[in-house]
């Protein structure tokens, strides 16, 4: 075993002991990262304002789709509520999604001057929620959140046939914009 004498403490320094401590630290660090990946994110991990951001995004996406095409507003709004109800049935897979699905979907009640303004604000809600979740949630939870929002948007679009199609071009364009605002797992 090679030892080096430390001039300030006159104690021996063992390279092997240092390497052993380094390996132990690396194992503890990787164990903590592993535990973090297993940890679930919940409502308690957010401030009240942050939680509002996370909760507002899914109904904002639904409203973007509802207002993309005239007609079917009542059916599309009910489809949004059903998407939440179905998410509640799948409870237990994610503490974060369970808490979101358990909350009553609340739409931003700001009075917008145009559908364009509503769309822009709604897309910003989505971007803000994703940015927040990237810092607080696991990658898997973020992907589940994105899927929930896109599923909700798709259900709203399919709730009312317009022009003989289950999803109109305007609704599909809205879903595409929502998907872009949510980003992807690659970002």
Tab-separated table of C-alpha atoms in Angstrom:
chain	number	residue	atom	x	y	z
A	1	UNK	CA	0.000	0.000	0.000
A	2	UNK	CA	1.482	3.320	-0.979
A	3	UNK	CA	1.230	6.133	1.529
A	4	UNK	CA	2.111	9.784	1.283
A	5	UNK	CA	2.733	11.888	4.372
A	6	UNK	CA	0.676	15.061	4.492
A	7	UNK	CA	3.077	17.841	5.570
A	8	UNK	CA	0.437	19.807	7.501
A	9	UNK	CA	-1.076	16.995	9.521
A	10	UNK	CA	1.788	14.476	9.447
A	11	UNK	CA	-0.824	11.791	8.863
A	12	UNK	CA	-0.469	9.162	6.211
A	13	UNK	CA	-2.490	9.462	3.027
A	14	UNK	CA	-3.423	6.167	1.467
A	15	UNK	CA	-4.168	6.254	-2.244
A	16	UNK	CA	-6.136	3.010	-1.923
A	17	UNK	CA	-8.234	4.426	0.938
A	18	UNK	CA	-8.878	7.562	-1.174
A	19	UNK	CA	-9.983	5.438	-4.128
A	20	UNK	CA	-12.233	3.395	-1.812
A	21	UNK	CA	-13.836	6.565	-0.444
A	22	UNK	CA	-14.290	7.859	-3.974
A	23	UNK	CA	-16.004	4.608	-5.047
A	24	UNK	CA	-18.250	4.738	-1.972
A	25	UNK	CA	-19.169	8.386	-2.752
A	26	UNK	CA	-19.917	7.469	-6.370
A	27	UNK	CA	-22.175	4.626	-5.221
A	28	UNK	CA	-24.015	6.896	-2.781
A	29	UNK	CA	-24.438	9.583	-5.449
A	30	UNK	CA	-25.760	7.119	-8.031
A	31	UNK	CA	-28.030	5.611	-5.345
A	32	UNK	CA	-29.458	9.082	-4.620
A	33	UNK	CA	-30.045	9.667	-8.335
A	34	UNK	CA	-31.735	6.267	-8.565
A	35	UNK	CA	-33.958	7.122	-5.586
A	36	UNK	CA	-34.818	10.494	-7.159
A	37	UNK	CA	-35.970	8.730	-10.324
A	38	UNK	CA	-38.177	6.475	-8.180
A	39	UNK	CA	-39.601	9.384	-6.188
A	40	UNK	CA	-42.959	10.653	-7.334
A	41	UNK	CA	-43.724	14.298	-7.709
A	42	UNK	CA	-46.912	15.507	-6.062
A	43	UNK	CA	-48.804	18.667	-5.269
A	44	UNK	CA	-46.674	19.226	-2.137
A	45	UNK	CA	-43.618	19.771	-4.342
A	46	UNK	CA	-45.100	22.990	-5.793
A	47	UNK	CA	-45.954	26.412	-4.433
A	48	UNK	CA	-49.583	27.460	-4.804
A	49	UNK	CA	-48.770	29.633	-7.823
A	50	UNK	CA	-46.733	26.872	-9.468
A	51	UNK	CA	-49.530	24.372	-8.903
A	52	UNK	CA	-51.998	26.757	-10.569
A	53	UNK	CA	-49.712	26.870	-13.632
A	54	UNK	CA	-49.652	23.058	-13.814
A	55	UNK	CA	-53.444	22.832	-13.385
A	56	UNK	CA	-54.336	25.561	-15.917
A	57	UNK	CA	-52.479	24.079	-18.873
A	58	UNK	CA	-54.701	21.027	-19.665
A	59	UNK	CA	-58.000	22.978	-19.718
A	60	UNK	CA	-56.252	25.741	-21.696
A	61	UNK	CA	-55.341	23.132	-24.322
A	62	UNK	CA	-58.951	21.950	-24.355
A	63	UNK	CA	-60.220	25.503	-24.854
A	64	UNK	CA	-57.787	26.057	-27.724
A	65	UNK	CA	-59.345	23.059	-29.486
A	66	UNK	CA	-62.920	24.053	-28.548
A	67	UNK	CA	-62.479	27.506	-30.068
A	68	UNK	CA	-60.595	26.295	-33.157
A	69	UNK	CA	-63.845	25.491	-34.980
A	70	UNK	CA	-67.380	26.788	-34.486
A	71	UNK	CA	-70.009	24.360	-33.289
A	72	UNK	CA	-69.979	21.497	-30.817
A	73	UNK	CA	-68.883	23.605	-27.850
A	74	UNK	CA	-71.187	21.801	-25.418
A	75	UNK	CA	-70.088	18.293	-26.497
A	76	UNK	CA	-66.448	19.309	-26.563
A	77	UNK	CA	-66.634	20.748	-23.055
A	78	UNK	CA	-68.199	17.524	-21.793
A	79	UNK	CA	-65.435	15.552	-23.545
A	80	UNK	CA	-62.901	17.566	-21.551
A	81	UNK	CA	-64.624	16.620	-18.285
A	82	UNK	CA	-64.732	12.959	-19.391
A	83	UNK	CA	-60.981	12.998	-20.078
A	84	UNK	CA	-60.427	14.046	-16.450
A	85	UNK	CA	-62.827	11.342	-15.223
A	86	UNK	CA	-60.977	8.675	-17.218
A	87	UNK	CA	-57.649	9.876	-15.878
A	88	UNK	CA	-59.051	9.481	-12.338
A	89	UNK	CA	-59.910	5.842	-13.124
A	90	UNK	CA	-56.286	5.160	-14.067
A	91	UNK	CA	-55.156	6.498	-10.719
A	92	UNK	CA	-52.058	5.159	-9.004
A	93	UNK	CA	-49.643	5.280	-11.927
A	94	UNK	CA	-48.460	8.803	-11.133
A	95	UNK	CA	-49.008	10.858	-8.004
A	96	UNK	CA	-48.677	14.006	-10.108
A	97	UNK	CA	-51.353	12.994	-12.642
A	98	UNK	CA	-53.591	11.687	-9.860
A	99	UNK	CA	-53.505	15.123	-8.212
A	100	UNK	CA	-54.122	16.907	-11.521
A	101	UNK	CA	-57.020	14.622	-12.457
A	102	UNK	CA	-58.525	14.946	-8.978
A	103	UNK	CA	-58.602	18.739	-9.291
A	104	UNK	CA	-61.604	20.333	-10.927
A	105	UNK	CA	-60.502	21.602	-14.348
A	106	UNK	CA	-60.591	25.371	-14.152
A	107	UNK	CA	-60.350	27.484	-17.234
A	108	UNK	CA	-58.562	30.798	-17.221
A	109	UNK	CA	-61.456	33.269	-16.972
A	110	UNK	CA	-59.543	36.189	-18.412
A	111	UNK	CA	-61.627	38.078	-20.951
A	112	UNK	CA	-59.768	37.770	-24.221
A	113	UNK	CA	-60.512	40.113	-27.087
A	114	UNK	CA	-60.157	37.419	-29.737
A	115	UNK	CA	-59.778	33.698	-30.232
A	116	UNK	CA	-56.211	34.417	-31.343
A	117	UNK	CA	-55.446	36.054	-28.000
A	118	UNK	CA	-57.000	33.091	-26.127
A	119	UNK	CA	-54.906	30.680	-28.207
A	120	UNK	CA	-51.657	32.573	-27.587
A	121	UNK	CA	-52.276	32.759	-23.835
A	122	UNK	CA	-53.277	29.083	-23.735
A	123	UNK	CA	-50.124	28.025	-25.587
A	124	UNK	CA	-48.088	30.124	-23.139
A	125	UNK	CA	-49.804	28.302	-20.223
A	126	UNK	CA	-48.617	25.028	-21.783
A	127	UNK	CA	-45.040	26.243	-22.267
A	128	UNK	CA	-44.919	27.584	-18.690
A	129	UNK	CA	-46.241	24.314	-17.247
A	130	UNK	CA	-43.722	22.224	-19.187
A	131	UNK	CA	-40.833	24.501	-18.169
A	132	UNK	CA	-41.894	24.192	-14.529
A	133	UNK	CA	-42.322	20.421	-14.702
A	134	UNK	CA	-38.888	20.052	-16.312
A	135	UNK	CA	-37.424	21.427	-13.073
A	136	UNK	CA	-39.667	19.609	-10.582
A	137	UNK	CA	-40.895	16.334	-12.084
A	138	UNK	CA	-39.157	13.255	-13.403
A	139	UNK	CA	-38.804	12.784	-17.152
A	140	UNK	CA	-41.412	10.017	-17.040
A	141	UNK	CA	-43.904	12.235	-15.209
A	142	UNK	CA	-43.353	15.014	-17.726
A	143	UNK	CA	-44.028	12.582	-20.582
A	144	UNK	CA	-47.208	11.398	-18.823
A	145	UNK	CA	-48.332	15.010	-18.404
A	146	UNK	CA	-47.746	15.688	-22.108
A	147	UNK	CA	-49.706	12.553	-23.050
A	148	UNK	CA	-52.567	13.571	-20.744
A	149	UNK	CA	-52.810	17.024	-22.348
A	150	UNK	CA	-52.648	15.605	-25.884
A	151	UNK	CA	-55.223	12.893	-25.071
A	152	UNK	CA	-57.535	15.532	-23.626
A	153	UNK	CA	-57.079	17.699	-26.739
A	154	UNK	CA	-57.773	14.756	-29.034
A	155	UNK	CA	-60.914	13.780	-27.107
A	156	UNK	CA	-62.210	17.335	-27.337
A	157	UNK	CA	-61.545	17.425	-31.092
A	158	UNK	CA	-63.318	14.087	-31.628
A	159	UNK	CA	-66.384	15.035	-29.580
A	160	UNK	CA	-68.223	16.706	-32.462
A	161	UNK	CA	-68.078	15.915	-36.171
A	162	UNK	CA	-67.460	18.977	-38.292
A	163	UNK	CA	-67.719	18.957	-42.038
A	164	UNK	CA	-68.083	15.168	-42.092
A	165	UNK	CA	-64.749	14.640	-40.341
A	166	UNK	CA	-64.291	13.646	-36.710
A	167	UNK	CA	-61.458	16.183	-36.414
A	168	UNK	CA	-61.564	19.334	-38.528
A	169	UNK	CA	-58.474	20.843	-40.127
A	170	UNK	CA	-58.655	23.781	-37.713
A	171	UNK	CA	-58.823	21.420	-34.725
A	172	UNK	CA	-55.912	19.352	-36.038
A	173	UNK	CA	-53.897	22.532	-36.509
A	174	UNK	CA	-54.714	23.472	-32.898
A	175	UNK	CA	-53.590	20.028	-31.670
A	176	UNK	CA	-50.363	20.398	-33.649
A	177	UNK	CA	-49.699	23.772	-32.010
A	178	UNK	CA	-50.435	22.271	-28.592
A	179	UNK	CA	-48.018	19.440	-29.300
A	180	UNK	CA	-45.329	21.924	-30.324
A	181	UNK	CA	-45.897	24.010	-27.186
A	182	UNK	CA	-45.604	20.877	-25.025
A	183	UNK	CA	-42.320	19.983	-26.683
A	184	UNK	CA	-41.103	16.430	-26.725
A	185	UNK	CA	-39.038	14.124	-24.583
A	186	UNK	CA	-36.056	14.972	-26.807
A	187	UNK	CA	-35.991	18.617	-25.700
